[in-house]
Amino acid sequence: MKDKSPSSWTRFLDSESGDTGAFPWESDPDARREWQAWQAIRAELSEALRPPPLEHGEFINARVMEVIGREDVRPAGSSGWVWRLALGLLSAAVVLSLVFVPDVLRPGGSSGFASQVIAVRAVHPHISVATFHLPDESGVVVWLEGAPYIPEGDQLR
Amino acid sequence: MCDPLAEVSETVLLRRARDGDTRAFDELITRNRERVYMQAFMIIRNEEDACDLCQEAFVKAWRSLHRFDGKFSFAGWMRKIVSNAAIDLCRARARRPQVGLGGGELRPDAASRTTPSGGEVPGAGADREMFRARIAAAFEALSPEHRQVIVLKEIEDLSYREIAKEAGCSTGTVMSRLFYARKKLQALLSNLKDER
């Protein structure tokens, strides 16, 4: 019994030749014996696996109804889709307004930059300093070049 | 007094349930609970768990009713939900040793033989009930995926394509799973017979 691929052997056991025609091992006594062995199992499978009867099946109804009622879960029908779509659009609008509107409304915000240089001064000849306003006016960034720190005695103006 | 919903068609019940009618859904549960319980039990092999799974499957169905497009019957849709839920539960559980009849531990390694067990026809000359009990014991030692394909093919009589759709895999995988599930089942049955 050679050339028994899983698919062809499965078809053989299920007596489904399909497009492949007869199986090459069909007349093989071992194959026939295995086929019969599986048929014997198959004949008993349904009874062998049969569950004990479902007693008080109405409890299942009651428990499902209880869960549905407790959670107030409603099937998301067409109205659910509309609500979700509306909520999604609203969320998108809020996000977009948070990103773009402050820039437009803020003086100088129309420059298109995330921050604006408001002063470039350096008292010390080797140090350059630039300061930036954060877009939401929550702080100022001081950008220092020429020194890792502001030397003692120097001042920022 | 007769239940007015008992005569209502499944299509109408489904439409009402989708609109939030819990009584219509209750009727759908009544019509399908036996079958769903049976399908759950076939894979999970435990009465209490099967009842719990049955309940969970119906709650899940209620929550997903908007996704039910009516291409399949409600029963078929429920079978898919419960069968996959049963497999998930099996996977989630800690593995425990599988004990066969008479307390003898099954030896799944014997299933690694490359050919299905041949020779004597299983059950020939043996007590039929005993043979069925051995089949059930061997079946419990299969992986949940193998149990699923055996149940869908042998009990539900689905085609390879239908099984593939339910299990979410290719028909090739279905046939491969069937092949190894049967081999393993036969090997386990053979072991049980040897141990007697």
Coordinates of C-alpha atoms in Angstrom, one line a residue:
Chain A
M1 CA 0.0 0.0 0.0
K2 CA 2.2 2.8 -1.3
D3 CA 1.5 6.4 -2.2
K4 CA -1.1 6.8 0.5
S5 CA -1.2 10.6 0.9
P6 CA -3.5 11.8 3.7
S7 CA -6.0 13.3 1.3
S8 CA -6.3 10.2 -0.9
W9 CA -6.5 7.8 2.0
T10 CA -9.1 10.1 3.7
R11 CA -11.1 10.0 0.5
F12 CA -10.7 6.3 0.3
L13 CA -12.1 5.8 3.9
D14 CA -14.9 8.2 3.1
S15 CA -15.6 6.4 -0.2
E16 CA -15.2 9.6 -2.1
S17 CA -13.1 9.0 -5.1
G18 CA -13.7 12.5 -6.5
D19 CA -11.9 13.3 -9.7
T20 CA -9.1 10.9 -9.0
G21 CA -11.0 7.8 -10.0
A22 CA -10.3 4.5 -8.4
F23 CA -7.6 4.2 -5.7
P24 CA -4.5 2.3 -6.7
W25 CA -4.6 0.2 -3.5
E26 CA -8.3 -0.4 -3.6
S27 CA -7.9 -4.1 -4.3
D28 CA -5.2 -4.5 -1.7
P29 CA -6.5 -6.8 1.1
D30 CA -4.9 -4.7 3.8
A31 CA -6.5 -1.6 2.5
R32 CA -9.9 -3.3 2.4
R33 CA -9.4 -4.6 5.9
E34 CA -8.6 -1.1 7.2
W35 CA -11.5 0.3 5.3
Q36 CA -13.8 -2.2 7.0
A37 CA -12.2 -1.5 10.3
W38 CA -13.0 2.2 10.0
Q39 CA -16.6 1.5 8.9
A40 CA -17.0 -0.6 12.0
I41 CA -15.9 2.4 14.1
R42 CA -17.9 4.8 12.1
A43 CA -21.1 2.7 12.6
E44 CA -20.7 3.0 16.4
L45 CA -19.3 6.6 16.6
S46 CA -22.6 8.3 16.8
E47 CA -23.8 6.1 19.7
A48 CA -20.5 6.1 21.4
L49 CA -20.2 9.8 21.5
R50 CA -23.9 10.5 22.3
P51 CA -24.1 12.8 25.3
P52 CA -26.3 12.2 28.3
P53 CA -29.7 13.7 27.7
L54 CA -30.1 17.4 28.3
E55 CA -32.3 17.6 31.4
H56 CA -34.0 20.8 32.2
G57 CA -33.0 22.5 29.0
E58 CA -35.2 25.4 30.0
F59 CA -32.4 26.4 32.4
I60 CA -30.3 27.3 29.5
N61 CA -33.0 29.7 28.3
A62 CA -33.3 31.2 31.7
R63 CA -29.5 31.7 32.1
V64 CA -29.1 33.2 28.7
M65 CA -32.0 35.5 29.2
E66 CA -30.6 36.5 32.6
V67 CA -27.2 37.4 31.1
I68 CA -28.8 39.3 28.3
G69 CA -31.1 41.2 30.7
R70 CA -28.3 41.9 33.2
E71 CA -25.9 43.3 30.7
D72 CA -28.6 45.0 28.7
V73 CA -26.9 43.7 25.7
R74 CA -28.7 44.4 22.5
P75 CA -27.9 42.9 19.1
A76 CA -26.2 45.6 17.1
G77 CA -28.6 45.9 14.3
S78 CA -28.8 48.7 11.6
S79 CA -29.3 51.4 14.3
G80 CA -26.1 50.2 16.0
W81 CA -24.2 50.7 12.8
V82 CA -25.5 54.3 12.5
W83 CA -24.6 55.0 16.1
R84 CA -21.1 53.6 15.6
L85 CA -20.6 55.6 12.4
A86 CA -21.8 58.8 14.0
L87 CA -19.6 58.3 17.0
G88 CA -16.6 57.6 14.7
L89 CA -17.2 60.7 12.7
L90 CA -17.6 62.8 15.9
S91 CA -14.4 61.4 17.3
A92 CA -12.5 62.2 14.1
A93 CA -13.9 65.7 14.1
V94 CA -12.7 66.3 17.7
V95 CA -9.2 64.9 16.9
L96 CA -8.9 67.1 13.8
S97 CA -10.0 70.2 15.6
L98 CA -7.5 69.6 18.4
V99 CA -4.7 69.2 15.9
F100 CA -5.5 72.1 13.5
V101 CA -7.8 74.6 15.1
P102 CA -5.4 75.9 17.8
D103 CA -2.8 76.7 15.2
V104 CA -5.2 78.7 13.2
L105 CA -6.6 80.6 16.1
R106 CA -3.3 81.3 17.8
P107 CA -1.6 84.6 16.9
G108 CA 1.2 83.7 14.5
G109 CA -0.2 80.2 14.5
S110 CA -0.9 80.3 10.8
S111 CA 2.9 80.1 10.1
G112 CA 2.4 76.3 9.7
F113 CA 5.2 75.5 12.1
A114 CA 4.8 73.5 15.2
S115 CA 6.7 76.1 17.2
Q116 CA 7.9 79.6 16.7
V117 CA 11.3 81.2 17.3
I118 CA 10.6 84.1 19.6
A119 CA 14.2 85.2 20.5
V120 CA 17.7 84.5 19.4
R121 CA 20.2 86.2 21.7
A122 CA 23.7 85.3 22.9
V123 CA 25.7 87.4 25.3
H124 CA 28.7 85.1 25.1
P125 CA 30.3 85.1 21.7
H126 CA 30.7 81.3 21.5
I127 CA 27.2 80.6 22.6
S128 CA 24.0 80.8 20.6
V129 CA 20.7 80.6 22.2
A130 CA 17.3 80.2 20.6
T131 CA 14.0 80.0 22.4
F132 CA 10.8 78.5 21.1
H133 CA 7.2 78.7 22.3
L134 CA 5.4 75.4 22.5
P135 CA 2.3 75.5 20.3
D136 CA -0.1 75.3 23.2
E137 CA 1.7 78.0 25.1
S138 CA 2.6 75.5 27.8
G139 CA 6.2 76.4 28.0
V140 CA 9.3 77.7 26.3
V141 CA 12.2 75.6 24.9
V142 CA 15.6 77.1 25.2
W143 CA 18.0 75.7 22.6
L144 CA 21.6 76.2 23.6
E145 CA 24.5 75.7 21.2
G146 CA 28.2 76.2 21.8
A147 CA 28.2 75.0 25.4
P148 CA 26.8 72.1 27.2
Y149 CA 25.3 74.4 29.9
I150 CA 25.0 78.1 30.5
P151 CA 28.3 79.2 32.0
E152 CA 28.2 80.6 35.5
G153 CA 27.9 84.3 35.5
D154 CA 26.3 84.5 32.0
Q155 CA 22.7 85.4 31.7
L156 CA 19.9 84.8 29.3
R157 CA 18.0 87.9 28.4
Chain B
M1 CA -52.1 27.5 26.4
C2 CA -50.0 27.2 23.3
D3 CA -47.0 29.5 22.7
P4 CA -47.8 31.9 19.9
L5 CA -44.1 31.9 18.9
A6 CA -44.0 28.2 18.4
E7 CA -45.5 28.5 15.0
V8 CA -43.4 31.4 13.8
S9 CA -40.8 30.7 11.2
E10 CA -37.1 30.9 12.0
T11 CA -36.6 33.8 9.6
V12 CA -39.2 35.9 11.4
L13 CA -37.8 35.0 14.8
L14 CA -34.4 36.0 13.6
R15 CA -35.6 39.3 12.3
R16 CA -37.4 40.0 15.5
A17 CA -34.4 39.0 17.6
R18 CA -32.2 41.3 15.6
D19 CA -34.6 44.1 16.5
G20 CA -34.1 43.3 20.2
D21 CA -37.0 41.0 20.8
T22 CA -35.7 38.7 23.6
R23 CA -38.8 36.5 23.4
A24 CA -38.1 35.6 19.8
F25 CA -34.5 34.8 20.7
D26 CA -35.8 32.7 23.6
E27 CA -37.8 30.7 21.1
L28 CA -34.7 30.2 18.9
I29 CA -32.8 28.9 22.0
T30 CA -35.6 26.4 22.7
R31 CA -35.5 25.1 19.2
N32 CA -31.7 24.7 19.0
R33 CA -30.5 24.1 22.6
E34 CA -30.5 20.3 22.3
R35 CA -28.5 20.3 19.2
V36 CA -26.0 22.9 20.4
Y37 CA -25.6 21.1 23.7
M38 CA -24.9 17.9 21.8
Q39 CA -22.3 19.5 19.6
A40 CA -20.6 21.1 22.6
F41 CA -20.6 17.8 24.5
M42 CA -19.1 15.9 21.5
I43 CA -16.0 18.0 21.7
I44 CA -15.7 19.0 25.3
R45 CA -16.8 15.5 26.7
N46 CA -18.2 16.9 29.9
E47 CA -21.9 17.5 30.6
E48 CA -21.6 20.5 32.8
D49 CA -19.1 22.2 30.6
A50 CA -21.3 21.5 27.6
C51 CA -24.2 23.2 29.3
D52 CA -22.0 26.2 30.1
L53 CA -20.7 26.4 26.6
C54 CA -24.2 26.1 25.2
Q55 CA -25.2 29.1 27.3
E56 CA -22.1 31.1 26.3
A57 CA -22.7 30.3 22.6
F58 CA -26.2 31.6 22.7
V59 CA -25.1 34.8 24.5
K60 CA -22.4 35.2 21.9
A61 CA -24.9 34.6 19.1
W62 CA -27.2 37.3 20.6
R63 CA -24.4 39.8 20.6
S64 CA -23.4 38.9 17.0
L65 CA -26.9 38.7 15.5
H66 CA -26.2 41.6 13.2
R67 CA -23.4 39.6 11.6
F68 CA -25.7 36.7 10.8
D69 CA -26.3 37.1 7.1
G70 CA -28.7 34.2 6.6
K71 CA -26.4 32.4 4.2
F72 CA -26.5 29.4 6.5
S73 CA -29.1 28.1 8.8
F74 CA -29.2 29.4 12.3
A75 CA -28.4 25.9 13.5
G76 CA -25.3 25.8 11.3
W77 CA -24.2 29.2 12.5
M78 CA -24.7 28.0 16.1
R79 CA -22.7 24.9 15.4
K80 CA -19.8 27.0 14.2
I81 CA -19.9 29.2 17.3
V82 CA -20.2 26.4 19.8
S83 CA -17.6 24.1 18.1
N84 CA -15.0 26.9 18.0
A85 CA -15.9 27.9 21.6
A86 CA -15.4 24.3 22.7
I87 CA -12.0 24.1 21.0
D88 CA -11.0 27.4 22.7
L89 CA -12.0 26.0 26.1
C90 CA -10.0 22.8 25.5
R91 CA -6.9 24.8 24.6
A92 CA -7.3 27.0 27.6
R93 CA -7.5 24.1 30.0
A94 CA -4.5 22.7 31.6
R95 CA -3.7 19.4 30.1
R96 CA -4.5 16.5 32.3
P97 CA -3.6 12.8 31.8
Q98 CA -6.1 10.9 29.8
V99 CA -7.3 7.8 31.6
G100 CA -8.8 5.0 29.6
L101 CA -11.1 2.3 30.7
G102 CA -10.0 0.3 33.7
G103 CA -7.7 3.1 34.8
G104 CA -5.1 2.3 32.2
E105 CA -3.5 5.4 30.8
L106 CA -3.9 5.8 27.0
R107 CA -0.7 6.0 25.1
P108 CA -1.0 8.5 22.3
D109 CA 2.5 7.9 21.1
A110 CA 1.3 4.7 19.7
A111 CA -0.7 6.8 17.2
S112 CA 2.5 7.8 15.5
R113 CA 2.5 4.7 13.4
T114 CA 2.6 5.6 9.8
T115 CA -0.3 3.4 8.7
P116 CA -3.7 3.1 10.1
S117 CA -4.1 0.0 12.2
G118 CA -5.3 -2.8 10.1
G119 CA -6.0 -6.4 10.6
E120 CA -8.9 -7.4 12.9
V121 CA -12.0 -5.3 12.6
P122 CA -12.4 -3.3 15.8
G123 CA -15.3 -4.6 17.9
A124 CA -15.8 -7.8 16.0
G125 CA -16.9 -10.4 18.5
A126 CA -16.7 -7.9 21.3
D127 CA -19.5 -6.6 23.3
R128 CA -21.0 -3.7 21.5
E129 CA -21.4 -1.5 24.5
M130 CA -17.9 -2.1 25.5
F131 CA -16.7 -1.3 22.0
R132 CA -18.6 2.0 22.2
A133 CA -17.1 2.8 25.6
R134 CA -13.7 2.2 24.2
I135 CA -14.4 4.4 21.2
A136 CA -15.5 7.2 23.6
A137 CA -12.5 6.8 25.8
A138 CA -10.1 6.9 22.8
F139 CA -12.0 9.8 21.3
E140 CA -11.4 11.8 24.5
A141 CA -7.7 11.4 24.0
L142 CA -7.8 13.2 20.6
S143 CA -6.9 16.8 20.3
P144 CA -9.9 19.2 20.2
E145 CA -9.1 19.9 16.5
H146 CA -9.2 16.2 15.7
R147 CA -12.4 15.7 17.7
Q148 CA -13.9 18.6 15.7
V149 CA -13.2 17.1 12.3
I150 CA -14.4 13.7 13.3
V151 CA -17.6 15.0 14.7
L152 CA -18.3 17.3 11.7
K153 CA -17.5 14.5 9.2
E154 CA -18.9 11.4 10.9
I155 CA -21.7 12.8 13.0
E156 CA -22.8 15.9 11.2
D157 CA -22.0 14.4 7.8
L158 CA -20.5 17.6 6.4
S159 CA -18.4 17.8 3.3
Y160 CA -14.7 18.6 3.5
R161 CA -15.4 22.1 2.2
E162 CA -18.1 22.7 4.8
I163 CA -15.9 21.5 7.5
A164 CA -13.1 23.8 6.3
K165 CA -15.4 26.7 6.4
E166 CA -16.5 25.9 10.0
A167 CA -13.0 25.2 11.2
G168 CA -11.5 28.2 9.4
C169 CA -8.9 26.2 7.5
S170 CA -8.3 24.7 4.0
T171 CA -9.9 21.5 2.8
G172 CA -6.4 20.1 2.6
T173 CA -5.9 20.7 6.3
V174 CA -9.3 19.1 7.0
M175 CA -8.3 16.0 5.1
S176 CA -5.0 15.9 6.8
R177 CA -6.6 16.3 10.3
L178 CA -9.1 13.5 9.4
F179 CA -6.3 11.3 8.4
Y180 CA -4.3 11.7 11.6
A181 CA -7.4 11.7 13.8
R182 CA -8.6 8.4 12.4
K183 CA -5.1 6.9 12.7
K184 CA -4.8 8.0 16.2
L185 CA -8.2 6.8 17.1
Q186 CA -7.5 3.4 15.7
A187 CA -4.2 3.2 17.4
L188 CA -5.7 4.2 20.7
L189 CA -8.5 1.6 20.3
S190 CA -5.9 -1.0 19.5
N191 CA -4.0 0.0 22.7
L192 CA -7.1 -0.3 24.8
K193 CA -7.8 -3.7 23.4
D194 CA -4.3 -4.8 24.2
E195 CA -4.5 -3.6 27.8
R196 CA -7.7 -5.6 28.5

